[in-house]
Coordinates of C-alpha atoms and ligand atoms in Angstrom, one line a residue:
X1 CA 7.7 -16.8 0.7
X2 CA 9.0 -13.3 0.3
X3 CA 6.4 -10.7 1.1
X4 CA 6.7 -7.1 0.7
X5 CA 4.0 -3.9 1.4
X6 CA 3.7 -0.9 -0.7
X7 CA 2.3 1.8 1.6
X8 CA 0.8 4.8 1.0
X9 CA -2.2 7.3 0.4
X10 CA -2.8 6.3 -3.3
X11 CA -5.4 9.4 -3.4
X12 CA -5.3 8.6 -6.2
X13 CA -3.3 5.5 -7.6
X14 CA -0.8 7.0 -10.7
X15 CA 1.3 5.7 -13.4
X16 CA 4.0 6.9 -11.6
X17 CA 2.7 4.4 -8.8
X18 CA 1.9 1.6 -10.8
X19 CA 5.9 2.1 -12.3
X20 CA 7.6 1.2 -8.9
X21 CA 5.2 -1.2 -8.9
X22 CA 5.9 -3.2 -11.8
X23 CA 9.3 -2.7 -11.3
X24 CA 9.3 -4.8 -8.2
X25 CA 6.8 -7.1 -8.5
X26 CA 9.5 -9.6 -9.8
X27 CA 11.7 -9.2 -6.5
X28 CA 8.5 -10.8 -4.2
X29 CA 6.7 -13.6 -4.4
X30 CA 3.9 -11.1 -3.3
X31 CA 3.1 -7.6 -2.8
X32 CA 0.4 -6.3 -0.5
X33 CA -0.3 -2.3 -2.0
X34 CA -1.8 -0.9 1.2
X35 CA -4.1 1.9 1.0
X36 CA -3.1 3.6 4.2
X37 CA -6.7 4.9 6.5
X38 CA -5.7 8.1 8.2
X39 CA -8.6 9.8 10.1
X40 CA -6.8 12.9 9.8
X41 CA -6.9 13.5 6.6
X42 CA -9.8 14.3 4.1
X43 CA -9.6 12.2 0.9
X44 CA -10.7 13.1 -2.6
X45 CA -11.3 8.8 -2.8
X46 CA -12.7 6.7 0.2
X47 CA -10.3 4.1 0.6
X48 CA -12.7 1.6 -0.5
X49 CA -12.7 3.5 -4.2
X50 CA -8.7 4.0 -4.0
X51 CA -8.9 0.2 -3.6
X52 CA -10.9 -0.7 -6.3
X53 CA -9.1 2.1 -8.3
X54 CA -5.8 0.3 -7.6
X55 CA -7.3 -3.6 -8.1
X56 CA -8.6 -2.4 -11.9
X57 CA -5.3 -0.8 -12.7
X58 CA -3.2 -3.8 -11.7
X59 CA -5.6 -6.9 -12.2
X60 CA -3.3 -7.5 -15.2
X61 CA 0.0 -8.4 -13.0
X62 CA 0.1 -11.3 -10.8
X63 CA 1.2 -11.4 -7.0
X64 CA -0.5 -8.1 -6.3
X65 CA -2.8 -8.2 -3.5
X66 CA -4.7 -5.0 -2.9
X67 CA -5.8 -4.1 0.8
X68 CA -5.8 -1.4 3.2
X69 CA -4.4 -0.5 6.7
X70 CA -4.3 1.6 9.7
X71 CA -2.4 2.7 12.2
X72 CA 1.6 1.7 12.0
X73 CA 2.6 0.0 9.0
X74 CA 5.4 -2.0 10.8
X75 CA 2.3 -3.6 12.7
X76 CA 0.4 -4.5 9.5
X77 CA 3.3 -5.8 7.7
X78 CA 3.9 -8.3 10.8
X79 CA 0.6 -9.3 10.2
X80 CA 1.0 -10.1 6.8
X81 CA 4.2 -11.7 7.3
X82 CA 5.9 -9.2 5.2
X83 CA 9.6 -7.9 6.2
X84 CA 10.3 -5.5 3.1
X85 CA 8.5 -2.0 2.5
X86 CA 8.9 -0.4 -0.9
X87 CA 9.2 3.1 -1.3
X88 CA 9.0 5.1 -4.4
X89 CA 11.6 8.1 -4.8
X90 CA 11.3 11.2 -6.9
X91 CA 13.7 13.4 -5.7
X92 CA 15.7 14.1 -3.2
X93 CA 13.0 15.8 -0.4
X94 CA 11.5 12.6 -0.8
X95 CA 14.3 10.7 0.4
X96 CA 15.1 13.1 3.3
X97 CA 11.6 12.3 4.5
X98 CA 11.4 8.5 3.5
X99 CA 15.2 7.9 4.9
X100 CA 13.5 9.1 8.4
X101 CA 10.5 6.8 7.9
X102 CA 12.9 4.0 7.4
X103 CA 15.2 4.5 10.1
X104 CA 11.9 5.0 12.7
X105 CA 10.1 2.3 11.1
X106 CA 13.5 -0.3 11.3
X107 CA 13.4 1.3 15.0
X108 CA 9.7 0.0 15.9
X109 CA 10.6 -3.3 14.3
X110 CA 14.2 -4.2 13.3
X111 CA 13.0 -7.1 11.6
X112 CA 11.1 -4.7 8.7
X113 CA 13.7 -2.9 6.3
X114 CA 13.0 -0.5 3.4
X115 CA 13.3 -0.4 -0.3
X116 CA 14.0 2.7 -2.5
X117 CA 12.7 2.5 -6.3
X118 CA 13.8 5.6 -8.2
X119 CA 11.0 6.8 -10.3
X120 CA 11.3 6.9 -14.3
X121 CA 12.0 10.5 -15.2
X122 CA 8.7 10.6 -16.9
X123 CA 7.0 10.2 -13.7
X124 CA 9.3 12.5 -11.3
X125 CA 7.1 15.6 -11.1
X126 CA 3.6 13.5 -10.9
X127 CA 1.7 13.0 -7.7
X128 CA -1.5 12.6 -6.5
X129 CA -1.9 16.1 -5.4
X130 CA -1.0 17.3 -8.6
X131 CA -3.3 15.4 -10.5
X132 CA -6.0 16.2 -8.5
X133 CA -5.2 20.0 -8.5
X134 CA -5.2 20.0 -12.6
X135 CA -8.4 17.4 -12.9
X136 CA -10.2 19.6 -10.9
X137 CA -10.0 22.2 -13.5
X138 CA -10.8 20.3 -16.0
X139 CA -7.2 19.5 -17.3
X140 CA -6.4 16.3 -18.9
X141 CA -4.4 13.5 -16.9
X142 CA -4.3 10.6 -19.3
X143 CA -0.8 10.4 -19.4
X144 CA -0.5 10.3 -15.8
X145 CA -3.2 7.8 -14.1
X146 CA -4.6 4.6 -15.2
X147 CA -8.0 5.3 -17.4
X148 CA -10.1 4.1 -15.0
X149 CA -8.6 6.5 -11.7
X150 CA -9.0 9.4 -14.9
X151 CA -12.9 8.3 -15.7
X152 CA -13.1 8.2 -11.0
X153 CA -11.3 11.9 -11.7
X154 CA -13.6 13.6 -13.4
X155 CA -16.7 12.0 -12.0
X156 CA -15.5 13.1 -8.7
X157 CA -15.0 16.7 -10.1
X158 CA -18.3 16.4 -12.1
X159 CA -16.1 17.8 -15.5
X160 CA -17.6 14.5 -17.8
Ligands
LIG1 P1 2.3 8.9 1.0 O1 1.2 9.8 1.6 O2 2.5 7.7 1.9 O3 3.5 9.5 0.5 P2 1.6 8.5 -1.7 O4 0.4 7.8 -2.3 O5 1.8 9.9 -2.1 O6 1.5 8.2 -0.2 O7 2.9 7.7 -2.2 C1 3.1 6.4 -1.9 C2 4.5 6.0 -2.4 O8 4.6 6.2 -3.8 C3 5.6 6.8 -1.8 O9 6.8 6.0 -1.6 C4 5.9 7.9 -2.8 O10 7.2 8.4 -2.7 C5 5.7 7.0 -4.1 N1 5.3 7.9 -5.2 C6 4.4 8.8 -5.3 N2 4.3 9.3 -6.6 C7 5.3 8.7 -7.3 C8 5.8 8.8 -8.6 N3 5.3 9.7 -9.5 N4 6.8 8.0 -9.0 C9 7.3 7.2 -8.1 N5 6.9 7.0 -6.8 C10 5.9 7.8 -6.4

């Protein structure tokens, strides 16, 4: 059985998320999206919201398993028996910074390799920051999250 992980914050999950994700979900027979728990950092979402966030938008594709983690993710994805992490890539910081994630994480476990997924242009400028930073004034962001992580949005920023 081929497992893979997608890691990451997911504060919150996007389209431009949820478009590496379909766009791999073919490749593996399954695909744990792991909500990464850093204590360091100070979430808009608790990880149990990001997760139910991510289950709603993605209930609709099958081999998707949505869970979270912490500490490294070369020890969780020995745990779930996974050897493949996918990466998403929007430009080319973002592969400066995940090539050196790939390289120390094939160091920790040389049995664990990365994948790159190139965004669709239509997602390259989104993330999660950004969202949050226009939602919080009130912006719209239908076209870049899933309806329900929009509804969580402006809940969170009390602009309903
Ligand atoms: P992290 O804090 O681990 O970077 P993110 O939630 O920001 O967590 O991103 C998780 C993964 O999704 C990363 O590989 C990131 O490059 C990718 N990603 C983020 N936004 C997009 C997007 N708009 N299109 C494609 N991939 C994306």
């Amino acid at each position: 059985m081929k497992r893979a992980i997608y890691p990451g914050s997911f504060d919150p999950f996007t389209l431009g998320h949820l478009d590496i994700l379909q766009r791999v979900v073919g490749i593996f027979d399954e695909i744990t999206v792991a909500v990464l728990h850093n204590p360091n950092k100070k979430p808009l979402f608790t990880v149990a919201e990001r997760i139910d966030l991510i289950k709603e938008a993605t209930e609709h594709m099958g081999h998707v398993v949505v869970d979270s983690f912490e500490g490294l993710v070369v020890d969780y994805a020995k745990i779930k028996g996974a050897t493949t992490l996918v990466r998403g890539l929007r430009e080319v910081s973002d592969f400066e910074n995940e090539l050196k994630m790939a390289h120390m994480n094939r160091h920790l476990d040389s049995d664990v390799g990365t994948v790159f997924i190139p965004t669709s242009p239509e997602y390259s400028f989104v993330s999660s920051s950004l969202v949050k930073e226009v939602a919080s004034h009130g912006g719209r962001v239908t076209a870049f999250v899933p309806s329900g992580v929009e509804q969580a949005l402006y809940q969170k920023y009390q602009k309903v």
